[in-house]
Coordinates of C-alpha atoms in Angstrom, one line a residue:
M1 CA 8.0 217.1 -323.7
S2 CA 6.5 217.7 -319.9
T3 CA 3.5 217.6 -319.0
T4 CA 2.4 219.8 -315.8
T5 CA -0.8 218.5 -313.8
T6 CA -2.7 221.0 -311.5
A7 CA -4.9 219.6 -309.0
T8 CA -8.5 220.8 -308.7
L9 CA -9.0 223.7 -305.5
G10 CA -11.9 222.2 -303.5
R11 CA -11.1 218.6 -304.0
A12 CA -8.8 215.8 -302.6
A13 CA -6.5 213.9 -304.7
V14 CA -7.7 210.8 -302.7
P15 CA -9.1 208.3 -305.1
G16 CA -12.8 207.4 -303.3
P17 CA -13.2 203.5 -302.0
G18 CA -14.7 202.4 -305.9
G19 CA -14.5 205.8 -307.2
P20 CA -12.8 208.0 -309.7
A21 CA -9.1 209.7 -308.1
D22 CA -10.9 213.5 -308.4
S23 CA -14.1 212.5 -306.1
P24 CA -15.0 214.7 -303.3
A25 CA -14.0 213.5 -299.3
Q26 CA -16.3 212.5 -297.1
A27 CA -16.5 214.6 -293.9
P28 CA -15.3 213.3 -290.5
R29 CA -18.5 211.6 -287.7
V30 CA -18.2 214.1 -284.8
V31 CA -19.4 211.9 -281.7
R32 CA -21.6 213.6 -279.3
Q33 CA -20.5 213.0 -276.3
R34 CA -23.3 212.1 -273.1
R35 CA -23.7 214.6 -270.8
R36 CA -23.1 213.5 -267.0
R37 CA -25.5 214.0 -264.4
P38 CA -23.7 214.8 -261.1
G39 CA -26.9 214.7 -259.1
L40 CA -27.7 211.2 -260.2
I41 CA -23.9 209.7 -260.0
A42 CA -24.2 211.4 -256.0
L43 CA -27.8 209.7 -255.0
S44 CA -26.4 206.2 -256.7
V45 CA -23.2 206.7 -254.3
A46 CA -25.4 207.4 -251.6
L47 CA -27.8 204.7 -251.5
I48 CA -24.7 202.5 -252.0
A49 CA -23.2 203.9 -248.7
A50 CA -26.6 203.1 -247.3
G51 CA -26.9 199.8 -248.0
G52 CA -23.5 198.5 -246.5
L53 CA -24.1 200.6 -243.8
S54 CA -27.5 198.3 -242.9
G55 CA -25.8 195.2 -243.6
A56 CA -22.8 196.1 -241.3
L57 CA -25.2 196.8 -238.8
L58 CA -27.3 193.7 -239.9
F59 CA -24.3 192.2 -238.8
T60 CA -23.6 193.6 -235.6
A61 CA -26.8 193.3 -234.3
S62 CA -26.8 189.6 -235.2
G63 CA -24.0 189.2 -233.1
Q64 CA -24.8 190.5 -230.2
R65 CA -26.4 187.8 -228.3
S66 CA -27.4 187.7 -224.5
S67 CA -27.5 185.2 -221.7
V68 CA -31.3 184.3 -221.4
L69 CA -33.0 181.6 -219.8
V70 CA -35.4 178.8 -221.1
V71 CA -37.1 176.2 -219.5
A72 CA -35.4 172.7 -219.0
R73 CA -38.4 170.5 -218.4
D74 CA -42.3 170.9 -218.5
V75 CA -43.5 172.1 -215.8
P76 CA -47.3 172.8 -214.8
V77 CA -48.8 176.0 -214.0
G78 CA -48.8 176.6 -210.0
A79 CA -45.7 174.3 -209.8
T80 CA -43.3 175.6 -208.2
L81 CA -40.0 176.2 -209.6
T82 CA -36.8 174.5 -208.7
D83 CA -33.5 174.8 -210.1
A84 CA -33.8 172.0 -212.4
D85 CA -36.2 173.6 -214.1
L86 CA -34.4 176.2 -215.5
A87 CA -31.3 176.5 -218.2
P88 CA -29.3 179.4 -219.5
A89 CA -29.0 179.6 -223.4
S90 CA -26.9 182.6 -225.2
L91 CA -29.5 183.7 -227.7
A92 CA -29.5 186.9 -230.4
L93 CA -33.0 188.3 -229.2
D94 CA -34.9 191.2 -230.6
P95 CA -35.4 194.3 -228.2
V96 CA -39.1 194.0 -228.2
V97 CA -39.1 190.1 -227.0
K98 CA -39.0 190.0 -222.4
A99 CA -37.1 187.9 -221.4
V100 CA -35.2 186.7 -217.7
P101 CA -31.7 186.8 -217.4
A102 CA -30.0 183.9 -217.0
A103 CA -28.1 186.2 -213.8
N104 CA -31.5 186.0 -212.1
R105 CA -32.1 182.2 -212.0
A106 CA -31.5 182.2 -208.1
G107 CA -34.1 184.3 -207.7
L108 CA -36.9 182.5 -209.7
V109 CA -36.4 179.4 -207.4
G110 CA -39.0 178.9 -205.4
Q111 CA -41.3 180.7 -207.4
R112 CA -44.4 179.4 -208.9
A113 CA -45.2 179.0 -212.5
A114 CA -48.4 181.0 -213.8
V115 CA -49.1 179.2 -217.3
A116 CA -48.0 176.2 -217.9
L117 CA -44.0 175.7 -219.4
K118 CA -42.8 173.7 -221.5
A119 CA -39.3 172.4 -222.4
G120 CA -37.1 174.7 -224.8
S121 CA -39.4 177.3 -224.5
L122 CA -38.2 181.3 -223.8
L123 CA -39.5 182.3 -220.1
S124 CA -40.3 185.7 -220.2
P125 CA -41.5 187.3 -216.4
S126 CA -45.2 187.2 -217.0
Q127 CA -45.1 183.5 -217.4
V128 CA -43.4 183.5 -213.1
T129 CA -44.8 184.7 -209.9
A130 CA -44.4 184.7 -206.7
T131 CA -48.4 184.6 -205.0
S132 CA -49.2 181.6 -204.3
L133 CA -52.5 179.6 -204.9
V134 CA -54.2 179.4 -201.5
K135 CA -55.7 183.3 -201.6
N136 CA -56.6 185.1 -198.4
G137 CA -59.4 183.8 -196.8
E138 CA -58.6 180.4 -198.2
Q139 CA -58.0 176.8 -195.9
L140 CA -55.5 174.3 -198.0
V141 CA -57.3 170.8 -197.6
G142 CA -55.6 167.2 -198.3
V143 CA -58.6 165.1 -199.6
A144 CA -57.4 161.2 -200.1
L145 CA -59.1 159.7 -203.0
K146 CA -58.6 155.8 -204.6
P147 CA -58.6 155.7 -207.9
S148 CA -62.0 155.3 -208.6
Q149 CA -63.1 158.8 -207.3
L150 CA -60.9 161.3 -209.4
P151 CA -60.4 161.1 -212.9
A152 CA -57.9 159.1 -214.9
S153 CA -56.7 162.5 -216.3
R154 CA -53.6 164.1 -214.7
L155 CA -54.3 167.4 -212.3
A156 CA -52.3 170.3 -212.1
P157 CA -52.3 172.6 -209.9
G158 CA -54.9 175.6 -210.4
Q159 CA -56.8 173.5 -212.0
K160 CA -60.9 173.7 -211.0
V161 CA -62.2 171.2 -209.5
L162 CA -65.2 170.6 -207.6
I163 CA -65.2 168.0 -204.4
V164 CA -68.8 165.7 -204.3
S165 CA -70.3 164.5 -201.4
T166 CA -71.1 161.3 -202.5
P167 CA -74.3 159.5 -200.4
D168 CA -73.9 156.5 -198.2
P169 CA -75.0 153.6 -199.4
A170 CA -77.3 153.1 -196.2
Q171 CA -78.8 156.0 -196.4
A172 CA -79.4 156.1 -200.1
G173 CA -80.7 152.1 -199.8
A174 CA -83.8 153.6 -197.1
A175 CA -84.7 156.6 -199.2
A176 CA -85.2 154.2 -202.1
S177 CA -87.8 152.1 -199.9
P178 CA -89.6 154.1 -197.7
G179 CA -92.1 151.4 -196.6
A180 CA -94.7 149.6 -198.1
G181 CA -97.2 152.0 -199.2
K182 CA -95.1 155.4 -199.2
P183 CA -94.1 156.5 -202.3
A184 CA -90.1 156.9 -202.8
E185 CA -88.7 160.2 -202.4
P186 CA -86.0 161.8 -205.2
A187 CA -83.0 160.7 -203.7
P188 CA -81.7 164.6 -203.1
A189 CA -78.7 166.5 -205.2
P190 CA -75.1 165.8 -203.9
K191 CA -73.8 168.6 -202.2
T192 CA -70.7 170.3 -203.7
L193 CA -67.7 172.1 -203.3
A194 CA -65.5 174.5 -205.7
A195 CA -61.9 174.2 -204.9
T196 CA -58.5 175.1 -206.8
V197 CA -55.6 172.3 -206.9
V198 CA -52.8 173.3 -205.4
A199 CA -50.3 170.3 -204.9
V200 CA -50.6 166.9 -205.8
G201 CA -49.1 163.9 -204.3
A202 CA -47.7 160.8 -205.9
A203 CA -50.0 157.8 -206.0
A204 CA -49.6 155.3 -203.1
P205 CA -47.9 151.6 -204.6
A206 CA -50.5 149.5 -202.2
T207 CA -53.8 151.1 -202.7
G208 CA -53.1 153.8 -205.3
V209 CA -54.8 156.5 -203.2
V210 CA -53.3 160.0 -204.6
V211 CA -53.7 163.0 -201.8
V212 CA -54.7 166.2 -203.4
D213 CA -54.2 169.5 -202.0
V214 CA -57.1 171.4 -202.5
A215 CA -57.7 175.7 -201.3
V216 CA -61.4 176.1 -200.2
P217 CA -62.9 179.1 -198.6
A218 CA -62.2 179.5 -195.2
A219 CA -65.5 178.9 -194.0
D220 CA -65.9 175.5 -196.1
G221 CA -62.7 174.3 -194.6
P222 CA -64.0 172.1 -191.6
V223 CA -67.2 170.9 -193.5
L224 CA -64.6 169.4 -196.5
A225 CA -62.1 168.0 -193.6
S226 CA -65.0 166.0 -191.8
R227 CA -66.8 164.5 -195.1
V228 CA -62.6 164.0 -196.2
A229 CA -62.6 161.9 -193.4
T230 CA -65.8 159.4 -194.0
G231 CA -64.3 158.8 -197.6
A232 CA -67.5 159.4 -199.1
V233 CA -66.1 162.2 -201.3
A234 CA -65.3 162.3 -205.2
L235 CA -63.0 164.9 -207.3
I236 CA -64.4 165.9 -210.6
V237 CA -63.0 168.7 -212.5
A238 CA -64.8 171.7 -213.9
A239 CA -65.5 173.0 -217.2
Q240 CA -62.8 175.9 -218.0
E241 CA -64.1 179.6 -218.5
G242 CA -65.1 179.9 -222.3
G243 CA -65.1 175.7 -222.4
S244 CA -68.3 174.2 -224.2

């Protein structure tokens, strides 16, 4: 005796998980594909390319070094530059930095420092001048001074000073004692003369006397020279502009 089995239309003869063989089949999942945005991809590529180009340019710029001049040792303002005061250096500089090329070294020798130069600093064109500290209408006078006639602080070219005429001891004593019955006259104010330091000599080994070259107006040059000849002078440092 035979048995015929007929599959029900619309049903799969595949047993479901934990269910009977005639349970309905599950529908397949549909994976939704993400939409690609060409504009965003192009922007990302452009940013990556720009970053790489910037890095390459920075690396190239940092590798470009210039041969420039630096200060080899301290130079006071107004002092004449020598070859030993300058040294070449190879540096990577920003284009806005003003530096003196090492090729101009010979042309700077003999010029003067317009400002105080510090060893190891980069030399700029504005720090050097060919102008002399003795201007038109001035004279250069050498003033010999003992250690007690000038400050202990080191003098530098370009510094503003005052040359003071010190009174003669005999005249000062006479003014203090005019005689019986006469009131003592007040001591007159010492005469002063404004000057600019041009050069400072070395102290003499035995006496410590230092000769300081100063620039004064031409009309005052002979007067100062006559005072210096008597030795009755002293030098004091004038107050700097803007100082208290």
